[in-house]
Coordinates of C-alpha atoms in Angstrom, one line a residue:
Chain A
X1 CA 14.2 6.3 -3.0
X2 CA 16.1 3.2 -2.0
X3 CA 17.9 2.9 -4.6
X4 CA 16.4 0.8 -7.6
X5 CA 19.1 -1.8 -7.9
X6 CA 17.5 -2.7 -4.3
X7 CA 14.0 -2.7 -5.3
X8 CA 14.6 -4.5 -8.5
X9 CA 16.6 -7.3 -5.9
X10 CA 13.8 -7.6 -3.4
X11 CA 11.3 -8.0 -5.5
X12 CA 12.9 -10.2 -7.9
X13 CA 14.0 -12.5 -4.7
X14 CA 10.5 -12.4 -3.2
X15 CA 8.3 -13.3 -6.7
X16 CA 11.0 -16.3 -6.7
X17 CA 10.3 -17.5 -3.7
X18 CA 6.2 -17.2 -4.0
X19 CA 7.0 -19.4 -7.1
X20 CA 7.9 -22.1 -5.0
X21 CA 4.8 -22.5 -4.2
X22 CA 2.2 -21.1 -6.8
X23 CA 3.3 -23.3 -9.6
X24 CA 1.6 -20.9 -12.3
X25 CA 4.5 -17.5 -11.1
X26 CA 6.9 -18.9 -13.6
X27 CA 10.0 -17.2 -14.8
X28 CA 8.5 -14.7 -17.6
X29 CA 6.2 -13.9 -14.8
X30 CA 8.6 -13.2 -12.2
X31 CA 9.9 -10.6 -14.6
X32 CA 6.8 -9.1 -14.8
X33 CA 6.6 -8.7 -11.0
X34 CA 10.1 -7.4 -11.0
X35 CA 9.5 -5.1 -14.2
X36 CA 6.5 -3.4 -11.5
X37 CA 8.9 -3.0 -9.0
X38 CA 10.3 0.0 -10.8
X39 CA 7.6 1.8 -11.8
X40 CA 7.9 4.0 -8.3
X41 CA 11.4 5.2 -10.2
X42 CA 9.8 6.4 -12.9
X43 CA 9.7 9.9 -10.7
X44 CA 13.7 10.0 -11.6
X45 CA 12.4 11.2 -15.2
X46 CA 12.9 14.5 -12.8
X47 CA 16.1 14.7 -13.9
X48 CA 15.8 14.2 -17.2
X49 CA 13.0 17.2 -17.1
X50 CA 11.1 19.1 -14.2
X51 CA 8.3 19.0 -12.6
X52 CA 8.7 22.9 -12.6
X53 CA 9.2 23.0 -16.6
X54 CA 6.0 20.9 -17.1
X55 CA 4.6 23.1 -14.8
X56 CA 5.4 26.3 -17.2
X57 CA 4.8 24.1 -20.0
X58 CA 0.5 23.0 -19.0
X59 CA 0.3 26.4 -17.0
X60 CA -1.3 24.2 -14.0
X61 CA 0.5 23.0 -10.9
X62 CA 2.0 19.6 -11.9
X63 CA 4.0 16.7 -10.0
X64 CA 5.6 14.0 -11.4
X65 CA 6.4 12.7 -7.9
X66 CA 2.9 11.1 -7.6
X67 CA 3.5 8.5 -9.6
X68 CA 5.9 7.1 -6.5
X69 CA 3.1 6.9 -4.6
X70 CA -0.3 4.0 -3.9
X71 CA -2.5 5.7 -6.7
X72 CA 0.4 6.5 -9.4
X73 CA 1.6 2.5 -9.2
X74 CA -2.0 1.7 -9.6
X75 CA -2.7 3.6 -12.6
X76 CA 1.0 3.2 -14.4
X77 CA 0.3 -0.3 -14.1
X78 CA -3.3 -0.3 -15.7
X79 CA -1.2 1.1 -18.7
X80 CA 1.5 -1.0 -18.6
X81 CA 0.0 -3.9 -18.1
X82 CA -2.3 -3.4 -21.5
X83 CA 0.7 -4.7 -23.4
X84 CA 0.3 -7.5 -22.0
X85 CA -3.1 -8.3 -24.4
X86 CA -5.5 -11.3 -23.1
X87 CA -2.8 -11.7 -20.1
X88 CA -3.5 -7.8 -18.8
X89 CA -4.9 -8.8 -15.6
X90 CA -2.0 -11.1 -14.4
X91 CA 0.1 -8.6 -15.6
X92 CA -1.9 -5.8 -13.8
X93 CA -1.9 -8.1 -10.5
X94 CA 2.5 -8.5 -10.4
X95 CA 2.8 -5.1 -11.7
X96 CA 1.0 -3.9 -8.5
X97 CA 2.4 -6.4 -6.1
X98 CA 5.8 -5.4 -7.5
X99 CA 5.0 -1.2 -7.3
X100 CA 3.9 -2.2 -3.8
X101 CA 6.9 -3.8 -2.1
X102 CA 8.6 -1.0 -3.7
X103 CA 7.0 1.5 -1.9
X104 CA 6.8 -0.7 1.4
X105 CA 10.6 -0.9 1.2
X106 CA 11.2 3.0 0.9
X107 CA 8.4 3.6 3.4
X108 CA 10.9 2.4 6.5
X109 CA 13.6 4.6 5.5
X110 CA 14.3 6.9 8.1
X111 CA 12.6 10.2 8.5
X112 CA 13.3 13.0 10.6
X113 CA 9.5 13.1 11.6
X114 CA 9.2 9.4 11.8
X115 CA 6.6 10.0 9.4
X116 CA 7.0 8.3 5.9
X117 CA 5.8 10.7 3.4
X118 CA 2.6 10.5 1.8
X119 CA 3.2 7.0 -0.7
X120 CA -0.4 6.2 0.1
X121 CA -1.6 9.5 -1.6
X122 CA -4.4 9.5 -2.6
X123 CA -5.1 7.7 0.8
X124 CA -5.2 11.0 2.8
X125 CA -2.6 9.2 5.8
X126 CA 1.5 9.4 6.6
X127 CA 1.8 6.4 7.9
X128 CA 4.4 6.0 10.4
X129 CA 8.2 4.9 9.1
X130 CA 9.9 2.2 11.4
X131 CA 13.1 4.8 10.2
X132 CA 15.4 1.2 9.6
X133 CA 17.3 3.2 7.3
X134 CA 18.9 5.4 4.8
X135 CA 19.1 4.9 0.5
X136 CA 22.5 5.8 0.0
X137 CA 23.9 3.5 2.7
X138 CA 25.5 0.7 1.1
X139 CA 25.6 -1.8 3.8
X140 CA 21.5 -1.7 2.3
X141 CA 22.5 -2.9 -1.1
X142 CA 24.6 -5.4 0.3
X143 CA 22.1 -7.4 2.3
X144 CA 19.8 -7.0 -0.2
X145 CA 22.7 -8.7 -2.5
X146 CA 23.4 -11.6 -0.2
X147 CA 19.8 -12.5 0.1
X148 CA 19.1 -12.4 -3.3
X149 CA 21.9 -14.0 -3.9
X150 CA 20.9 -16.8 -1.0
X151 CA 17.2 -16.8 -2.9
X152 CA 18.6 -17.6 -6.5
X153 CA 20.6 -20.4 -5.2
X154 CA 18.2 -22.4 -3.0
X155 CA 16.3 -21.7 -6.5
X156 CA 18.9 -23.5 -8.5
X157 CA 19.7 -26.5 -6.5
X158 CA 16.8 -27.0 -4.3
X159 CA 13.6 -26.0 -6.5
X160 CA 15.3 -26.7 -9.8
X161 CA 14.4 -23.2 -11.2
X162 CA 16.0 -22.0 -14.0
X163 CA 17.7 -19.3 -13.2
Chain B
X1 CA -9.5 -6.5 -27.4
X2 CA -8.4 -4.7 -30.1
X3 CA -4.9 -3.3 -30.7
X4 CA -6.7 0.5 -31.5
X5 CA -9.3 0.1 -28.1
X6 CA -5.7 -0.9 -26.1
X7 CA -4.2 2.5 -27.4
X8 CA -7.3 4.7 -26.4
X9 CA -7.6 3.1 -23.5
X10 CA -4.0 3.4 -22.9
X11 CA -3.7 7.3 -23.9
X12 CA -7.2 7.8 -21.6
X13 CA -5.2 6.1 -18.9
X14 CA -1.8 8.6 -19.5
X15 CA -4.5 11.6 -19.2
X16 CA -5.7 10.4 -15.9
X17 CA -2.1 10.2 -14.7
X18 CA -1.2 13.5 -15.8
X19 CA -4.2 14.5 -13.8
X20 CA -2.9 12.5 -10.6
X21 CA 0.1 14.2 -11.0
X22 CA -1.8 18.1 -11.1
X23 CA -3.8 17.2 -8.1
X24 CA -0.8 16.1 -6.2
X25 CA 0.8 18.8 -6.8
X26 CA -2.6 21.3 -5.9
X27 CA -3.4 18.9 -3.1
X28 CA -0.2 19.3 -1.5
X29 CA -0.5 21.6 1.6
X30 CA -3.4 19.8 2.6
X31 CA -1.7 16.6 2.8
X32 CA 2.1 18.4 4.5
X33 CA 1.8 19.0 7.8
X34 CA 4.7 21.0 7.5
X35 CA 4.8 24.8 5.8
X36 CA 6.6 24.6 2.2
X37 CA 9.9 25.4 1.3
X38 CA 8.6 28.1 -1.1
X39 CA 6.0 29.6 1.1
X40 CA 8.8 30.2 4.3
X41 CA 10.9 31.6 1.7
X42 CA 8.5 34.2 0.2
X43 CA 7.0 35.1 3.6
X44 CA 9.8 34.2 6.3
X45 CA 8.5 35.6 9.3
X46 CA 4.7 34.6 8.7
X47 CA 6.1 30.8 9.8
X48 CA 8.7 31.8 12.8
X49 CA 7.3 29.5 15.4
X50 CA 6.5 26.4 13.0
X51 CA 7.4 23.2 13.1
X52 CA 9.6 22.7 10.0
X53 CA 10.7 19.7 7.8
X54 CA 13.1 21.4 5.8
X55 CA 15.4 18.9 3.0
X56 CA 18.3 20.6 1.6
X57 CA 21.7 20.3 1.0
X58 CA 24.8 21.3 3.9
X59 CA 27.0 24.7 2.8
X60 CA 29.2 24.1 5.7
X61 CA 29.2 23.2 9.3
X62 CA 30.3 25.1 12.4
X63 CA 31.3 22.2 15.0
X64 CA 31.8 24.4 17.9
X65 CA 29.1 26.1 17.6
X66 CA 26.8 23.1 16.5
X67 CA 25.4 25.3 14.0
X68 CA 25.7 24.8 10.1
X69 CA 24.5 26.5 6.9
X70 CA 21.7 24.3 4.6
X71 CA 20.6 25.4 0.9
X72 CA 16.9 24.5 0.2
X73 CA 15.9 23.9 -3.4
X74 CA 12.1 24.3 -4.2
X75 CA 10.6 25.0 -7.3
X76 CA 10.8 28.6 -7.5
X77 CA 13.9 28.9 -6.4
X78 CA 16.6 28.8 -3.3
X79 CA 17.4 29.9 0.3
X80 CA 19.6 29.8 3.0
X81 CA 19.2 28.7 6.4
X82 CA 21.2 28.3 9.8
X83 CA 20.8 25.5 11.9
X84 CA 21.1 25.5 15.3
X85 CA 22.0 23.1 17.5
X86 CA 23.1 21.0 15.0
X87 CA 24.6 18.1 16.0
X88 CA 25.2 15.6 13.0
X89 CA 28.2 14.4 11.7
X90 CA 28.3 15.2 7.9
X91 CA 30.5 17.1 4.9
X92 CA 30.0 19.9 3.0
X93 CA 27.9 18.8 -0.2
X94 CA 25.7 16.1 1.9
X95 CA 22.1 15.9 2.2
X96 CA 19.8 16.6 5.2
X97 CA 16.5 16.1 6.3
X98 CA 16.2 18.9 10.0
X99 CA 13.1 18.5 11.7
X100 CA 13.0 21.4 14.0
X101 CA 11.5 25.4 14.8
X102 CA 11.4 28.0 12.8
X103 CA 13.4 30.5 15.1
X104 CA 13.2 34.5 13.5
X105 CA 16.7 35.3 11.1
X106 CA 16.4 32.3 8.6
X107 CA 17.5 30.0 11.8
X108 CA 15.9 26.4 12.4
X109 CA 16.3 24.8 15.9
X110 CA 16.9 21.4 15.1
X111 CA 15.6 18.8 17.2
X112 CA 15.8 15.9 14.8
X113 CA 18.1 15.4 11.7
X114 CA 18.4 12.4 9.2
X115 CA 21.4 12.5 6.5
X116 CA 20.3 11.2 3.4
X117 CA 23.6 11.7 1.8
X118 CA 26.7 12.3 3.6
X119 CA 28.6 14.0 0.9
X120 CA 28.1 15.0 -2.7
X121 CA 29.9 11.5 -3.7
X122 CA 26.6 9.6 -2.2
X123 CA 24.0 11.2 -5.0
X124 CA 26.6 9.8 -7.6
X125 CA 26.5 6.3 -5.8
X126 CA 22.9 6.4 -5.8
X127 CA 22.8 7.2 -9.1
X128 CA 25.2 4.5 -9.9
X129 CA 23.1 1.8 -8.3
X130 CA 20.1 2.9 -10.2
X131 CA 21.5 2.8 -13.6
X132 CA 22.4 -1.1 -12.2
X133 CA 19.1 -1.7 -11.4
X134 CA 17.6 -0.2 -14.5
X135 CA 20.6 -2.7 -16.9
X136 CA 18.9 -5.4 -14.4
X137 CA 15.4 -5.3 -14.4
X138 CA 15.1 -4.6 -18.3
X139 CA 17.7 -7.4 -18.8
X140 CA 15.6 -9.9 -17.0
X141 CA 12.4 -8.3 -18.5
X142 CA 13.5 -9.0 -22.1
X143 CA 14.9 -12.0 -21.9
X144 CA 11.8 -13.5 -21.1
X145 CA 9.5 -11.3 -23.6
X146 CA 9.6 -9.5 -26.7
X147 CA 7.3 -6.8 -28.7
X148 CA 5.0 -8.3 -31.2
X149 CA 4.5 -5.0 -33.4
X150 CA 1.7 -6.4 -34.8
X151 CA -0.5 -6.8 -31.9
X152 CA 1.6 -4.2 -30.0
X153 CA 1.8 -6.1 -27.0
X154 CA 4.5 -8.5 -26.0
X155 CA 4.2 -12.2 -25.8
X156 CA 6.9 -15.0 -24.7
X157 CA 10.0 -15.4 -26.4
X158 CA 10.1 -18.9 -27.2
X159 CA 12.8 -20.8 -25.2
X160 CA 15.2 -23.0 -28.0

């Protein structure tokens, strides 16, 4: 996992830039899409309850990491979108878009075998990774912070956004 | 959709997500082109000669000999491997991915390594930054939305 902060900042910057073209993408919907980018990070519940513990309790193989894949994002976004009442379809699309942005970002990390793992699960293909960065590298966060700051400034000064 | 119908749908989806987690783990071996850490640990000799990708914590590095000791944790425990031809700069406590060929006596001849965390401290950095990310995303979301307990749904906060 690239750190959650990078996921959130990248999604926030991307949705803000998209809002310059799409009038319906207001601040509250940018917040929903940005929240979607945190979905793959829900696998960090493993720090509290390990998959091994769940396996022992349920008596079946179990791995929370499935939430950090395409299939996991599509389903978890569905569960969260139900909390948006009549606006659940728009919420769903934005949550999925945000979640996928985080998955793509993770898919560009360095892998010793050059393959980015099974983040497209249940699609049975491990795509190659451009091997761009490791997530403990603080340069990544520095670059992302800088980009987000530029976008926020442009949004306020040039595009008249409020945030 | 009434709150009750949405509640039922929600529980159904949570069930399907649970099913996904079960299917993901059960089919892991088919997706992973390399032997699983548990299997390597359980029957090492059967895997000698195979290509493996191991992720673990560096316990020690012998720069002159070009070797390192790697502890690999898995669901059923942990085991230690020797990494041969290890030419990467990393401190003990750091996390690495090591890709190479399994040889006799629990040795991995490394062809490529990626340092995931340079030292034990970089893990802490990742957690700290992730907590900041969680605070940011929750703050941003609840600045614009609040939960309406009557409809059990998020609604846009009215701006004053």
